Short mmCIF file of N, CA and C in Angstrom, two decimals:
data_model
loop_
_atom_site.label_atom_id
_atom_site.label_comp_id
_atom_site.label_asym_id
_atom_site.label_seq_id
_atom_site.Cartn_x
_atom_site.Cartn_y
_atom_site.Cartn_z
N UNK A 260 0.83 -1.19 0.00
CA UNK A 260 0.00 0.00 0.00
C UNK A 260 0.87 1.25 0.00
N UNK A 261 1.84 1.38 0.83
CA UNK A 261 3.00 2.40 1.20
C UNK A 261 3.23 2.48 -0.35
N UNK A 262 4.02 1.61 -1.10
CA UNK A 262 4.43 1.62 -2.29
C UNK A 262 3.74 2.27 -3.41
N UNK A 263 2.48 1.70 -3.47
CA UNK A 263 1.81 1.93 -4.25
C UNK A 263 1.43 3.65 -3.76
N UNK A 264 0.68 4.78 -2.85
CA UNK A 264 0.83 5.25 -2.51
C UNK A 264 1.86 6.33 -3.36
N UNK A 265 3.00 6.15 -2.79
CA UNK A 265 4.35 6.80 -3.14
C UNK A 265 4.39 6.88 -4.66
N UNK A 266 3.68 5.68 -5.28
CA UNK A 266 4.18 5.51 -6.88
C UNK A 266 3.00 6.66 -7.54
N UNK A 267 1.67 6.63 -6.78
CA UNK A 267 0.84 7.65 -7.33
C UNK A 267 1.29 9.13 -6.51
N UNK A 268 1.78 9.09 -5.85
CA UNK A 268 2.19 10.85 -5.13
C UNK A 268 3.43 11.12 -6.06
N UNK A 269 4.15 10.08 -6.92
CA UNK A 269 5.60 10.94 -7.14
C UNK A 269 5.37 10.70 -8.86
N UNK A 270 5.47 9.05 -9.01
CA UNK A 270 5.49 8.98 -10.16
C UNK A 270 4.44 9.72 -11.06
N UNK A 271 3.43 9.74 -10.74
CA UNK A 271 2.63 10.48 -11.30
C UNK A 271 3.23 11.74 -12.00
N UNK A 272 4.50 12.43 -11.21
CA UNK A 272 4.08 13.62 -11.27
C UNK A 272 6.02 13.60 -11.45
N UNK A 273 6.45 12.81 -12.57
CA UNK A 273 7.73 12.21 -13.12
C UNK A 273 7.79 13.51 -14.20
N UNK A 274 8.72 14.25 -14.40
CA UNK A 274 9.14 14.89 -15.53
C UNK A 274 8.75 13.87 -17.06
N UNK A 275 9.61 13.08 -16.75
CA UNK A 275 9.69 11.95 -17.93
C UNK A 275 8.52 11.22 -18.28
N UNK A 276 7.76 10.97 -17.41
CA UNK A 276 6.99 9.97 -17.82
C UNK A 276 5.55 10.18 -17.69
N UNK A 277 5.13 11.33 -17.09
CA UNK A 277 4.15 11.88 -16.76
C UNK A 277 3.61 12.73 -18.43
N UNK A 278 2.08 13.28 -18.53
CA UNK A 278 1.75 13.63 -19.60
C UNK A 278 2.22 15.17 -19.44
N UNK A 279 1.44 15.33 -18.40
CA UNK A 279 1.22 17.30 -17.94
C UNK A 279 2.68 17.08 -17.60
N UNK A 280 3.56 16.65 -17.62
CA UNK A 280 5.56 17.34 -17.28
C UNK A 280 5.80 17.02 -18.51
N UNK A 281 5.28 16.78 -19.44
CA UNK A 281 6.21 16.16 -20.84
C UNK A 281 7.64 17.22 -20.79
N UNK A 282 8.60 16.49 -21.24
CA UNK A 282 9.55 17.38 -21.53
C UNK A 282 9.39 18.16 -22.61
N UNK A 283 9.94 19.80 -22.71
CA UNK A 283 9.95 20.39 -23.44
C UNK A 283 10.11 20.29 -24.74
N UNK A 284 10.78 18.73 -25.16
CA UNK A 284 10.90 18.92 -26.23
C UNK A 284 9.89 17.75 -27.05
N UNK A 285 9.21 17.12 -26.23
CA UNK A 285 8.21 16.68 -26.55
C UNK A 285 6.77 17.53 -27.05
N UNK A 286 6.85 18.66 -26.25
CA UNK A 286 5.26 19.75 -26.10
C UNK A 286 5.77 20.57 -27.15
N UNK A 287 6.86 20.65 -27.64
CA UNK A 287 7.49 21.46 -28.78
C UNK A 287 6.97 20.68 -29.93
N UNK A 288 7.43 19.51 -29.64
CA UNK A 288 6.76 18.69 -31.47
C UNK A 288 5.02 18.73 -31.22
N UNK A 289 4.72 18.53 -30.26
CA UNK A 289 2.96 18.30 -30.10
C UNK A 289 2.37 20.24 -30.38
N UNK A 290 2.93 20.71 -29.92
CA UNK A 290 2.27 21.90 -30.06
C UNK A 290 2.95 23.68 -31.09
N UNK A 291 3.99 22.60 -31.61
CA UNK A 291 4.95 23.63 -32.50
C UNK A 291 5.30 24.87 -32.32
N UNK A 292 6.17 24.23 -30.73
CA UNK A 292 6.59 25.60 -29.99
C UNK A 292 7.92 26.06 -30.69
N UNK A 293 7.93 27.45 -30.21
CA UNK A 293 9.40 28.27 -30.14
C UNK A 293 10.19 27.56 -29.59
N UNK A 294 11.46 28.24 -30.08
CA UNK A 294 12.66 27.82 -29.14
C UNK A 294 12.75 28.73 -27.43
N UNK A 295 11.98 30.04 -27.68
CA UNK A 295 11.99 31.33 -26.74
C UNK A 295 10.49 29.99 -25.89
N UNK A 296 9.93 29.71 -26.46
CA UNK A 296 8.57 28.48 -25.24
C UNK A 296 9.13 27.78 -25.04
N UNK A 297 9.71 26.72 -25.74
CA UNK A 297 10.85 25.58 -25.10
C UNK A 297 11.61 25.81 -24.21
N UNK A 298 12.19 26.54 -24.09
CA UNK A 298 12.83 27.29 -22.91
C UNK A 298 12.31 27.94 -21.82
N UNK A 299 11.07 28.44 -21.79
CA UNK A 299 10.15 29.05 -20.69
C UNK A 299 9.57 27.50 -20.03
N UNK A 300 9.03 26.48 -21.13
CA UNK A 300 8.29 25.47 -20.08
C UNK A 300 9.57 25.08 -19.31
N UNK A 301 10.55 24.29 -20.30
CA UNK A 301 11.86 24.01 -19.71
C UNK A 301 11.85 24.67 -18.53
N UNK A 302 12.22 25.62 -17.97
CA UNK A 302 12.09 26.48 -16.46
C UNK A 302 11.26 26.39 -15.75
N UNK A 303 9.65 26.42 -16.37
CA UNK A 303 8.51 25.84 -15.44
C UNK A 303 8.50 24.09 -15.15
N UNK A 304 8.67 23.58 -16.28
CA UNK A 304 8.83 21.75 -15.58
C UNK A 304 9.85 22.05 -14.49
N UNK A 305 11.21 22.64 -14.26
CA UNK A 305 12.29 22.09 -13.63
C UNK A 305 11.58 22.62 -12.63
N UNK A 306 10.98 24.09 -12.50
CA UNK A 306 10.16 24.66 -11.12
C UNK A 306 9.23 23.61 -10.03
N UNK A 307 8.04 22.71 -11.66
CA UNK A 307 7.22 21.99 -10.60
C UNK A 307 8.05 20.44 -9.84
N UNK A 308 9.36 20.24 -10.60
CA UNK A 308 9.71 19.21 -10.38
C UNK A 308 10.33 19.84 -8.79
N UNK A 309 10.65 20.68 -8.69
CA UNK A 309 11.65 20.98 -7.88
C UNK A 309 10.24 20.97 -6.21
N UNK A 310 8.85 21.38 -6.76
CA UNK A 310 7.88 21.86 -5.76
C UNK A 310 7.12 20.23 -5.69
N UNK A 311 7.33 19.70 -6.19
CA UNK A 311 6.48 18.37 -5.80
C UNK A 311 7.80 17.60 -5.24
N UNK A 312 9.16 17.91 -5.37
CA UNK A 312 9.95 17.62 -4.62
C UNK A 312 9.99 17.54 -2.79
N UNK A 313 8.68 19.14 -2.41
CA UNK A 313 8.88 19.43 -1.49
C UNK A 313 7.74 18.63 -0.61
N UNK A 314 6.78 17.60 -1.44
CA UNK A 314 5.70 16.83 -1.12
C UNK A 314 6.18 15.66 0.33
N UNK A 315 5.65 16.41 1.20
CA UNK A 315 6.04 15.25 2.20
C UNK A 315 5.38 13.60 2.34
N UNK A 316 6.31 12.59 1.80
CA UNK A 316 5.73 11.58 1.82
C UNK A 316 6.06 10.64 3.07
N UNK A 317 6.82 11.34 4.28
CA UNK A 317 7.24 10.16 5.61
C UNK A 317 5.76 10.04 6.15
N UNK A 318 4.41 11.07 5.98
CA UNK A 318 3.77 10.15 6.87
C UNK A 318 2.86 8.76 6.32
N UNK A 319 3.23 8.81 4.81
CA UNK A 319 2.91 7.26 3.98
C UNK A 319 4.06 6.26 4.46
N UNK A 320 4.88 6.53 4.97
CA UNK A 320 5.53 5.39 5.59
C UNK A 320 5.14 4.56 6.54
N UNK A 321 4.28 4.75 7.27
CA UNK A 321 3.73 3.68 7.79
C UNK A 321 2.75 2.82 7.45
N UNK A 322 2.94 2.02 7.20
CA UNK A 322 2.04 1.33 6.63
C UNK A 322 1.08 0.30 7.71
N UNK A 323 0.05 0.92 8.08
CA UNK A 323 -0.40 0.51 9.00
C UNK A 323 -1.81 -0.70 8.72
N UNK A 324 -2.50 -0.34 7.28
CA UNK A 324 -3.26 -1.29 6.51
C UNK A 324 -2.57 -2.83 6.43
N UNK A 325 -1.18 -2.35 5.77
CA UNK A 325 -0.52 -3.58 5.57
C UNK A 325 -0.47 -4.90 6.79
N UNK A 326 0.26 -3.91 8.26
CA UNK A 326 -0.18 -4.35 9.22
C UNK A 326 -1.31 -5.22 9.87
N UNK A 327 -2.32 -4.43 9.60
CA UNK A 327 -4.09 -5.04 10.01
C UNK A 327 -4.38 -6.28 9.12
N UNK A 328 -3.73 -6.27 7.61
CA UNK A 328 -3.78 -7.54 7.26
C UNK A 328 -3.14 -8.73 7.70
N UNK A 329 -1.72 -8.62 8.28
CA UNK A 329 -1.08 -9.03 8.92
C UNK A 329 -1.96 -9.87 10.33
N UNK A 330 -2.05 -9.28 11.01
CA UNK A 330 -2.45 -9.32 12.24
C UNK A 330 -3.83 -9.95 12.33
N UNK A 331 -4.69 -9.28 11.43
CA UNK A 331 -5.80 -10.09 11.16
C UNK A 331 -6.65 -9.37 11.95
N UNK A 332 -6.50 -8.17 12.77
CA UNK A 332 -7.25 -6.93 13.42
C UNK A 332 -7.43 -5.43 12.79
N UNK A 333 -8.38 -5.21 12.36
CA UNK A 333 -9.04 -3.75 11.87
C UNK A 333 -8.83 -2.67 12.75
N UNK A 334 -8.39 -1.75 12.37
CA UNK A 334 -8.48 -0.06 13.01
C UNK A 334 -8.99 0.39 12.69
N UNK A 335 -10.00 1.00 12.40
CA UNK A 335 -11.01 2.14 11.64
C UNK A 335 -10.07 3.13 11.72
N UNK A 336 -9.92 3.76 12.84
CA UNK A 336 -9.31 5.29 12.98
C UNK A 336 -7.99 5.07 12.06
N UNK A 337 -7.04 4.15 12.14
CA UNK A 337 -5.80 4.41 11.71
C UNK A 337 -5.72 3.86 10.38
N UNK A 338 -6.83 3.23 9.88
CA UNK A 338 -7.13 3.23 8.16
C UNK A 338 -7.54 4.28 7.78
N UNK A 339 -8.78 4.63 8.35
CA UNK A 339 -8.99 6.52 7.90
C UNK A 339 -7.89 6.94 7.59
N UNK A 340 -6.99 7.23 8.85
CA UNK A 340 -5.78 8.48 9.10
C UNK A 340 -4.81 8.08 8.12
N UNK A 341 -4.47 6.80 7.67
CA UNK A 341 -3.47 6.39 7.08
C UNK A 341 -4.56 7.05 5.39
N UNK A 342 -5.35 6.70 5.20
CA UNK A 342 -6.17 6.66 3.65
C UNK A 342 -5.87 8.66 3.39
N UNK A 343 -6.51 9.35 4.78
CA UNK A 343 -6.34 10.57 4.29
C UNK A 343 -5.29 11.17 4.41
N UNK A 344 -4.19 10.95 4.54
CA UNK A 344 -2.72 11.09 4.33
C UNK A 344 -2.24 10.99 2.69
N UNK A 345 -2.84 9.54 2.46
CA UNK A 345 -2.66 9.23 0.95
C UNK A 345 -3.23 10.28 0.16
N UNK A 346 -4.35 10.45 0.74
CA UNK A 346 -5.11 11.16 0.05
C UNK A 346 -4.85 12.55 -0.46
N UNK A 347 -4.65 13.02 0.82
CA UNK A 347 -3.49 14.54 0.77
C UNK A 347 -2.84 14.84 0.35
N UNK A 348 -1.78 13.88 -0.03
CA UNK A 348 -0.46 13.90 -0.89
C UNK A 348 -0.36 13.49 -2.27
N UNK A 349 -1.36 13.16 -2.91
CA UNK A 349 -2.44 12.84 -4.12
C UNK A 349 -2.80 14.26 -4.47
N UNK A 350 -3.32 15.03 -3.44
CA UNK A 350 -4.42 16.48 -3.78
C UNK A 350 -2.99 17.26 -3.80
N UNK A 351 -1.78 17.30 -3.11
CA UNK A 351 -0.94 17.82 -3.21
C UNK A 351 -0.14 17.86 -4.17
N UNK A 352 0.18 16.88 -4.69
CA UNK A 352 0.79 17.01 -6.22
C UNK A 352 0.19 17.34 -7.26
N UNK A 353 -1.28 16.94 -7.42
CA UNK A 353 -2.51 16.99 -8.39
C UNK A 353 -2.05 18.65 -8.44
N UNK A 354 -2.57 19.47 -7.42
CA UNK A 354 -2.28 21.02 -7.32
C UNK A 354 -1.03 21.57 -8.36
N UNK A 355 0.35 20.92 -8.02
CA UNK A 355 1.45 21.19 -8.56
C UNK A 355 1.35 20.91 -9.82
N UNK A 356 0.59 19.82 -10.14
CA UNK A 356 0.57 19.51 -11.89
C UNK A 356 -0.36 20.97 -12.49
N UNK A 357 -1.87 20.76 -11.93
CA UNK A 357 -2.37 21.94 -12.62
C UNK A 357 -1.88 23.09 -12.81
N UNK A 358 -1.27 23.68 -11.16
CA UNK A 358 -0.57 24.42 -11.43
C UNK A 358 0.47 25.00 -12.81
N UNK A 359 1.39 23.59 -12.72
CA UNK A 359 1.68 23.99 -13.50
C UNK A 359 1.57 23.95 -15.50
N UNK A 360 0.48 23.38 -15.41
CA UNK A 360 0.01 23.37 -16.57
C UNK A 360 -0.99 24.67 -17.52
N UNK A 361 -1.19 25.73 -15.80
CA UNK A 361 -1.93 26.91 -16.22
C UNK A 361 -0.71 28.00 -16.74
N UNK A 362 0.28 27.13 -15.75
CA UNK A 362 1.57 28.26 -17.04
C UNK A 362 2.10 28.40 -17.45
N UNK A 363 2.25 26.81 -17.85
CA UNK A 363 2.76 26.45 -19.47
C UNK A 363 1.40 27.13 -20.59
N UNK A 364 0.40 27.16 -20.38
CA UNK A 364 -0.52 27.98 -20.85
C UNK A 364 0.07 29.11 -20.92
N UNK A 365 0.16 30.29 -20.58
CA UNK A 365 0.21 31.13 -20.58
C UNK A 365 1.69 32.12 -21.23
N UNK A 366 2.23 30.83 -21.98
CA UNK A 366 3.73 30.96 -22.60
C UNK A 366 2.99 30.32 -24.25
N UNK A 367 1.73 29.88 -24.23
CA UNK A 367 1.32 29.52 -25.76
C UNK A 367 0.22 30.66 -26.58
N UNK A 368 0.67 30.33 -27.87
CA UNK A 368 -0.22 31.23 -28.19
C UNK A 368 -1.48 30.86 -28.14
N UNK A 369 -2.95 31.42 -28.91
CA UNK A 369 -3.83 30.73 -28.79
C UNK A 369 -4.20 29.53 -29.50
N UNK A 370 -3.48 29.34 -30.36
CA UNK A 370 -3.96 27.78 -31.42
C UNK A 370 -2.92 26.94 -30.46
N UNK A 371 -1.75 27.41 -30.18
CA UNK A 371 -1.43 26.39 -28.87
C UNK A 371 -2.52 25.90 -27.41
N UNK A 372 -2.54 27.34 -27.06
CA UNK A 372 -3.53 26.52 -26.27
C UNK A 372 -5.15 25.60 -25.96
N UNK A 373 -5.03 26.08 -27.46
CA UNK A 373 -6.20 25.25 -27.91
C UNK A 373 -5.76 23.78 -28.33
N UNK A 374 -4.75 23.93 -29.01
CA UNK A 374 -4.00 22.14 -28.88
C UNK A 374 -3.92 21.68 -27.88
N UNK A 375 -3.47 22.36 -26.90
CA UNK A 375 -3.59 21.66 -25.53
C UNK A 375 -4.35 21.37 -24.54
N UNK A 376 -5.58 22.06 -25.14
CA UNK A 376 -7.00 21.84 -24.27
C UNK A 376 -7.57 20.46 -24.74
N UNK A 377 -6.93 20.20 -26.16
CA UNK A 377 -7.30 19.19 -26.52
C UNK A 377 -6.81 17.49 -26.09
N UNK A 378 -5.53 18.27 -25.97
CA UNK A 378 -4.81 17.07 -25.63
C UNK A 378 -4.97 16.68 -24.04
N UNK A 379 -5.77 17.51 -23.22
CA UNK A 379 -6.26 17.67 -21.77
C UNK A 379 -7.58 16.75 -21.87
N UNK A 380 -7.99 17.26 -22.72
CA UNK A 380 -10.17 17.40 -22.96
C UNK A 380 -10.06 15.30 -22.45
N UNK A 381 -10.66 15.52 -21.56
CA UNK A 381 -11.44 13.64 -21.08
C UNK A 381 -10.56 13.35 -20.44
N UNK A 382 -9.00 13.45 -20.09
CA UNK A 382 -8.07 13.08 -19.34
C UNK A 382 -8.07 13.78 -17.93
N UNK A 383 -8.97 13.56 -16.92
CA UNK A 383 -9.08 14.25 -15.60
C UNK A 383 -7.71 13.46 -14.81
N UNK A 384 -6.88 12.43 -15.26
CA UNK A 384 -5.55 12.13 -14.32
C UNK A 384 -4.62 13.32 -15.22
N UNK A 385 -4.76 14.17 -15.42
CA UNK A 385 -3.45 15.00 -16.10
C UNK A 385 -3.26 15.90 -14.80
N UNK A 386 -4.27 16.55 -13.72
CA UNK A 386 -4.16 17.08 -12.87
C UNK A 386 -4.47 16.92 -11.53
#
């Protein structure tokens, strides 16, 4: 659970492998950016990478679900507390992606950002 957890709070939100971090020079061929935009997202990806960096994930370290299976005894309270932790740090990166996807917007022109509304449009995991 810990694992898994961690893999949706971070990986998600991977420069590389993620949609909304594409590298710059990926959103350059998809949306036929400048070299002067390639270089502005370039600065905003390294920004959100650097702020979802600051995502505290020690209190997903306990893995206290894992435990209760173990043991073969239920906690209500400390499945809650453990779930809305996950949960938090999910809404916390989610933030950092939109974030920064409103300003990589705001470095496109408008047929860019209309490509990219598109390439958004039905995908609610992009943020």
């Amino acid at each position: 659970m810990t694992a898994l957890a961690i893999c949706f709070a971070t990986n998600t939100f991977a420069a590389e492998s993620a949609p909304e971090l594409q590298s710059e020079t990926t959103l350059a061929q998809e949306l036929n950016l400048s070299t002067a935009q390639v270089e502005q997202i370039k600065s905003l990806r390294e920004k959100a990478a650097k702020e979802l960096g600051s995502v505290k994930l020690d209190a997903i370290g306990q893995d206290v679900i894992i435990n209760m299976i173990k043991t073969g005894k239920w906690d209500e309270a400390a499945a809650r507390k453990q779930l809305q932790t996950i949960s938090s740090v999910q809404a916390e990166a989610r933030y950092y992606r939109a974030h920064y996807l409103f300003e990589v917007s705001k470095v496109l022109t408008p047929e860019q950002k209309t490509k990219l509304h598109e390439m958004l449009s039905g995908n609610e995991a992009m943020y």
